[in-house]
C-alpha cells in the first residue's frame, strides 16, 4: 500500500509565505505606520493653514484689508460677531486657537503668506478630484505641489462683493 502524505505542514508554510508577502506588499504600496502618521500630521498642518486663511478672509471681508497678525484678525472677527452674531462666514472659526505650526504673514492689502512644516512631499496628481474639491476648494493654493520641510503658500483674499 501507498502511504498518504501529510500536506498540512506544507500548506501551512505556503500560506504563511503568502501572508508575509501580502504584508510586505502592503507596506510597499501604502507605507508603514510611520508614513500614515506623517500623512496625518501633514493633513493637520494643512487644515490649520486652511483655518487661518479662512479667518483672514473673514477679517478681510469685515475690515477691507488684511490683518497684520493673528491678534488683529481675532479682534476684527470678535468685534463683528458682537455686533452681529449671525455672520455666516465667520462664526464657525475657532478664535481661541493658537494654530501651532502655522506661520502667518501679511504681504499685501489682499494677500497673506502661510507657512507650515511638512513631513512629506505632496503631489496633487495623486489625490482624487473628490478629495481636492472637498478639502480646500476655498483656497486652492493649499493644493499646490510642495516638497517636504518648510513650505509657504501665498493666498489671495477676495473682496466680499467679488465673492460668490
Rosetta silent file (secondary structure, phi, psi, omega in degrees, C-alpha in Angstrom):
SEQUENCE: XXXXXXXXXXXXXXXXXXXXXXXXXXXXXXXXXXXXXXXXXXXXXXXXXXXXXXXXXXXXXXXXXXXXXXXXXXXXXXXXXXXXXXXXXXXXXXXXXXXXXXXXXXXXXXXXXXXXXXXXXXXXXXXXXXXXXXXXXXXXXXXXXXXXXXXXXXXXXXXXXXXX
SCORE:     score description
SCORE:     0.000 S_00000001
   1 L     0.000  152.271  177.384    0.000    0.000    0.000 S_00000001
   2 L   -91.653  146.100  178.238    0.992    3.535   -0.560 S_00000001
   3 L   -89.188  144.512  177.774    1.287    5.890    2.330 S_00000001
   4 L   -81.671  137.268  177.679   -0.648    9.139    2.327 S_00000001
   5 L   -84.852  140.975  177.309    1.449   12.263    2.514 S_00000001
   6 L   -88.591  106.378 -177.673    0.545   14.785    5.179 S_00000001
   7 L   -86.029   -4.141 -177.759    0.131   18.091    3.293 S_00000001
   8 H   -54.845  -53.799 -179.123   -0.746   20.075    6.431 S_00000001
   9 H   -63.923  -36.117  179.830    2.757   21.404    7.191 S_00000001
  10 H   -66.719  -44.736  178.646    3.424   22.199    3.535 S_00000001
  11 H   -64.709  -36.539  178.495    0.133   24.104    3.177 S_00000001
  12 H   -64.595  -42.446  179.276    0.828   25.964    6.430 S_00000001
  13 H   -66.497  -45.681  178.816    4.255   27.049    5.202 S_00000001
  14 H   -61.765  -43.342  178.071    2.914   28.119    1.784 S_00000001
  15 H   -61.856  -41.888  178.503    0.055   30.005    3.469 S_00000001
  16 H   -63.455  -40.345  178.153    2.487   31.736    5.818 S_00000001
  17 H   -64.517  -40.678  179.343    4.700   32.792    2.909 S_00000001
  18 H   -64.392  -44.490  179.026    1.668   34.191    1.053 S_00000001
  19 H   -62.602  -44.687  178.999    0.536   36.157    4.120 S_00000001
  20 H   -61.264  -42.672  177.748    4.055   37.510    4.679 S_00000001
  21 H   -63.175  -38.878  178.728    4.304   38.534    1.020 S_00000001
  22 H   -65.456  -40.690  178.865    0.925   40.300    1.253 S_00000001
  23 H   -64.790  -45.001  179.347    2.017   42.232    4.364 S_00000001
  24 H   -63.512  -42.902  178.229    5.292   43.282    2.736 S_00000001
  25 H   -62.946  -38.029  177.312    3.463   44.325   -0.462 S_00000001
  26 H   -62.277  -43.209  177.296    1.017   46.345    1.648 S_00000001
  27 H   -64.276  -36.277  179.285    3.853   48.244    3.327 S_00000001
  28 H   -67.883  -45.020 -176.408    5.438   48.921   -0.046 S_00000001
  29 H   -74.823  -48.603 -173.286    2.214   50.180   -1.643 S_00000001
  30 H   -93.584  -31.961 -174.412    0.637   52.012    1.299 S_00000001
  31 L   101.257  163.565 -177.946    3.605   52.683    3.522 S_00000001
  32 L   -86.926 -173.239  179.625    4.146   51.712    7.088 S_00000001
  33 H   -59.132  -33.254  178.116    2.733   53.139   10.293 S_00000001
  34 H   -65.287  -38.846  177.493    5.295   55.969   10.166 S_00000001
  35 H   -65.172  -42.246  179.242    4.047   57.034    6.729 S_00000001
  36 H   -63.173  -40.020  178.070    0.450   57.039    7.927 S_00000001
  37 H   -64.123  -44.361  178.737    1.446   59.182   10.915 S_00000001
  38 H   -61.700  -41.757  178.457    3.322   61.627    8.666 S_00000001
  39 H   -62.936  -42.494 -179.892    0.321   61.900    6.336 S_00000001
  40 H   -64.533  -42.854  179.545   -1.993   62.558    9.297 S_00000001
  41 H   -66.816  -38.502  176.683    0.294   65.249   10.731 S_00000001
  42 H   -65.825  -37.732  177.463    0.646   66.931    7.325 S_00000001
  43 H   -64.577  -37.860  177.290   -3.141   66.880    6.940 S_00000001
  44 H   -65.644  -41.401  178.580   -3.450   68.577   10.344 S_00000001
  45 H   -63.148  -44.576  179.034   -0.933   71.244    9.341 S_00000001
  46 H   -63.500  -39.474  178.235   -2.796   71.888    6.085 S_00000001
  47 H   -63.657  -39.011  176.678   -6.103   72.080    7.983 S_00000001
  48 H   -63.624  -43.196  178.312   -4.596   74.674   10.348 S_00000001
  49 H   -62.002  -40.094  177.828   -3.385   76.733    7.390 S_00000001
  50 H   -62.300  -41.807  178.941   -6.868   76.482    5.882 S_00000001
  51 H   -65.134  -42.704  178.861   -8.440   77.712    9.133 S_00000001
  52 H   -64.712  -41.619  178.427   -6.058   80.661    9.377 S_00000001
  53 H   -63.177  -39.481  178.664   -6.726   81.539    5.725 S_00000001
  54 H   -65.974  -40.307  176.682  -10.474   81.363    6.347 S_00000001
  55 H   -65.341  -40.493  178.603  -10.157   83.640    9.372 S_00000001
  56 H   -64.333  -40.180  177.571   -8.022   86.063    7.358 S_00000001
  57 H   -62.475  -42.264  179.296  -10.627   86.027    4.573 S_00000001
  58 H   -63.001  -48.801  179.464  -13.358   86.741    7.094 S_00000001
  59 H   -63.250  -37.888  177.304  -11.434   89.614    8.702 S_00000001
  60 H   -62.869  -41.334  178.451  -10.583   90.966    5.227 S_00000001
  61 H   -65.354  -34.073 -178.298  -14.263   90.904    4.306 S_00000001
  62 H   -79.759  -39.420 -172.508  -15.139   92.758    7.501 S_00000001
  63 H  -104.919  -18.534 -179.727  -12.347   95.363    7.527 S_00000001
  64 L    85.391    0.911  175.594  -11.375   95.670    3.861 S_00000001
  65 L  -147.495  159.369 -178.445   -7.708   94.942    4.488 S_00000001
  66 L   -73.239  131.842  176.875   -5.594   92.015    5.535 S_00000001
  67 L   -63.168  146.557 -177.726   -4.961   91.843    9.283 S_00000001
  68 L   -74.956  -26.042  179.337   -1.319   92.390   10.237 S_00000001
  69 L  -156.664  178.017 -177.649   -1.288   89.434   12.650 S_00000001
  70 H   -63.819  -35.186 -179.663   -3.471   86.801   14.313 S_00000001
  71 H   -63.532  -44.866  178.418   -4.357   89.110   17.219 S_00000001
  72 H   -65.393  -36.829  178.553   -5.727   91.780   14.871 S_00000001
  73 H   -62.611  -48.587  179.238   -7.562   89.081   12.939 S_00000001
  74 H   -61.334  -43.412 -178.650   -9.233   87.737   16.082 S_00000001
  75 H   -62.265  -43.218  179.827  -10.153   91.232   17.274 S_00000001
  76 H   -62.207  -42.300 -178.926  -11.815   92.136   13.965 S_00000001
  77 H   -71.248  -42.707  178.716  -13.862   88.944   13.966 S_00000001
  78 H   -60.872  -44.084  179.010  -14.812   89.193   17.653 S_00000001
  79 H   -61.125  -42.412 -179.737  -15.956   92.806   17.199 S_00000001
  80 H   -66.759  -39.639  179.774  -18.041   91.841   14.187 S_00000001
  81 H   -68.703  -31.805  175.331  -19.584   88.861   15.978 S_00000001
  82 H   -64.776  -41.105 -179.274  -20.517   91.060   18.939 S_00000001
  83 H   -73.173  -36.279 -178.418  -22.317   93.404   16.585 S_00000001
  84 L  -147.607   93.840 -175.650  -23.895   90.597   14.545 S_00000001
  85 L   -68.134   -9.226 -177.497  -23.587   87.027   15.916 S_00000001
  86 L   -97.567   17.870  178.152  -25.186   85.571   12.795 S_00000001
  87 L   -64.856  110.338 -173.369  -22.364   86.414   10.381 S_00000001
  88 L   -68.550  -28.809 -176.544  -22.287   83.112    8.492 S_00000001
  89 L   -76.532  -17.676 -171.084  -18.750   83.445    7.115 S_00000001
  90 L  -114.498  -25.655 -166.781  -17.151   83.976   10.496 S_00000001
  91 L   -74.711   -4.563 -178.699  -18.975   82.210   13.274 S_00000001
  92 L  -100.190   -0.104 -176.886  -17.598   78.736   12.671 S_00000001
  93 L   -93.815  143.669 -179.764  -13.903   79.504   13.101 S_00000001
  94 L   -78.940  115.018 -177.559  -12.055   78.909   16.347 S_00000001
  95 L   -86.996  -17.156 -174.943  -10.886   82.273   17.592 S_00000001
  96 L   -96.320   -1.653 -179.549   -9.025   80.989   20.627 S_00000001
  97 L   -78.504  145.441  176.273   -6.661   78.594   18.871 S_00000001
  98 L   -88.493   -8.936 -179.185   -3.006   79.497   18.518 S_00000001
  99 L    51.375   61.511  179.472   -2.757   77.402   15.324 S_00000001
 100 L   -59.076  139.276  179.174    0.561   75.764   16.186 S_00000001
 101 L    85.946    3.241  178.821    2.653   75.058   13.132 S_00000001
 102 L  -119.409  113.056  177.590    1.027   77.790   11.039 S_00000001
 103 E   -95.944  127.616 -176.509    3.079   80.930   10.389 S_00000001
 104 E  -112.979  133.497  175.389    1.042   83.930    9.191 S_00000001
 105 E  -139.812  133.782  172.769    2.448   86.963    7.377 S_00000001
 106 E   -83.248  127.194 -179.653    0.647   89.839    5.713 S_00000001
 107 E  -116.114  -11.880  175.799    2.302   90.523    2.343 S_00000001
 108 E  -165.101  174.926  179.325   -0.192   92.981    0.810 S_00000001
 109 L   -61.641  -23.522 -178.070   -3.580   94.541    1.487 S_00000001
 110 L  -130.977   20.876 -179.426   -5.227   91.494   -0.062 S_00000001
 111 E  -138.240  144.355  175.680   -2.587   88.756    0.220 S_00000001
 112 E  -129.450  159.738  173.266   -1.210   86.619    3.004 S_00000001
 113 E  -120.777  125.786  176.872    1.587   84.100    3.268 S_00000001
 114 E  -117.073  130.897 -178.867    1.016   80.972    5.326 S_00000001
 115 E  -123.523  147.464  176.903    3.887   78.634    6.103 S_00000001
 116 E  -147.997  161.941  178.635    3.976   75.209    7.681 S_00000001
 117 E  -101.027  121.443 -176.045    6.412   72.398    8.314 S_00000001
 118 E  -115.170  142.631 -178.379    5.577   69.245    6.359 S_00000001
 119 L   -86.338  -26.096 -176.687    6.975   65.758    6.828 S_00000001
 120 L  -129.811  155.177  172.894    6.227   64.506    3.327 S_00000001
 121 L   -74.327  163.880 -178.347    6.123   65.987   -0.125 S_00000001
 122 E  -132.981  130.349  177.020    2.708   66.390   -1.728 S_00000001
 123 L  -119.866  110.340 -176.519    1.718   65.729   -5.314 S_00000001
 124 H   -62.234  -22.478  179.288   -1.830   66.885   -6.117 S_00000001
 125 H   -68.879  -16.007  178.435   -1.989   64.464   -9.040 S_00000001
 126 H   -87.916   -3.882  178.810   -2.023   61.616   -6.515 S_00000001
 127 L   -98.094  147.249  176.637   -5.233   62.920   -4.931 S_00000001
 128 L   -73.982  156.533  178.807   -8.663   62.152   -6.280 S_00000001
 129 H   -60.159  -36.322  179.775  -10.721   65.031   -7.674 S_00000001
 130 H   -62.930  -45.166  178.354  -13.279   64.460   -4.904 S_00000001
 131 H   -60.105  -42.707 -179.792  -10.614   64.877   -2.185 S_00000001
 132 H   -62.952  -44.574 -177.641   -9.383   68.090   -3.794 S_00000001
 133 H   -67.984  -41.968 -174.518  -12.884   69.567   -4.048 S_00000001
 134 H   -69.822  -37.236 -169.261  -13.963   68.552   -0.569 S_00000001
 135 H   -86.387  -50.670 -169.569  -10.967   69.722    1.358 S_00000001
 136 H  -134.642   46.707  179.980   -9.661   73.020    0.092 S_00000001
 137 L   -69.548  -24.948  179.196  -11.981   74.473   -2.500 S_00000001
 138 L   -69.032  -37.524 -176.441  -11.877   77.870   -0.724 S_00000001
 139 L  -131.039   82.798 -177.168   -8.108   78.146   -1.060 S_00000001
 140 H   -63.394  -16.139  176.883   -6.862   76.061   -3.983 S_00000001
 141 H   -57.551  -30.718 -177.934   -3.346   77.339   -3.288 S_00000001
 142 H   -71.765   -8.029  178.115   -3.203   74.766   -0.481 S_00000001
 143 H   -98.676    5.512  179.904   -3.447   72.005   -3.091 S_00000001
 144 L   -70.370  152.834  176.244   -0.259   73.013   -4.907 S_00000001
 145 L   -61.623  145.350  179.199    2.611   70.561   -5.075 S_00000001
 146 E  -149.771  152.878  175.194    5.120   71.000   -2.278 S_00000001
 147 L   -85.312  173.072  172.178    8.313   69.395   -1.032 S_00000001
 148 L   -74.768  161.861 -177.354    8.816   68.075    2.457 S_00000001
 149 E    97.141 -162.983 -178.974   10.112   70.558    5.026 S_00000001
 150 E   -73.737  132.716  178.986    9.019   74.153    5.454 S_00000001
 151 E  -141.675  141.840 -179.280    6.738   75.385    2.683 S_00000001
 152 E  -117.791  146.639  176.573    4.846   78.652    2.242 S_00000001
 153 E  -119.616  131.446  171.975    1.668   79.443    0.332 S_00000001
 154 E   -95.036  122.557 -174.142    0.746   82.910   -0.923 S_00000001
 155 E  -117.017  127.567  177.723   -3.016   83.245   -0.706 S_00000001
 156 E   -85.612  122.323  175.805   -5.088   85.841   -2.494 S_00000001
 157 L   -87.803  151.757 -173.463   -8.008   87.108   -0.413 S_00000001
 158 L  -111.470  135.381  177.093  -11.218   88.033   -2.202 S_00000001
 159 L   -65.559  145.309 -175.135  -13.253   91.201   -1.721 S_00000001
 160 H   -55.652  -40.472 -177.637  -16.736   90.481   -0.342 S_00000001
 161 H   -71.106  -18.517  178.514  -18.555   91.870   -3.383 S_00000001
 162 H   -93.448  -12.714  179.804  -16.465   89.630   -5.671 S_00000001
 163 L   -73.247  146.203  179.220  -17.057   86.501   -3.569 S_00000001
 164 L  -105.522    0.000    0.000  -19.655   84.119   -4.829 S_00000001
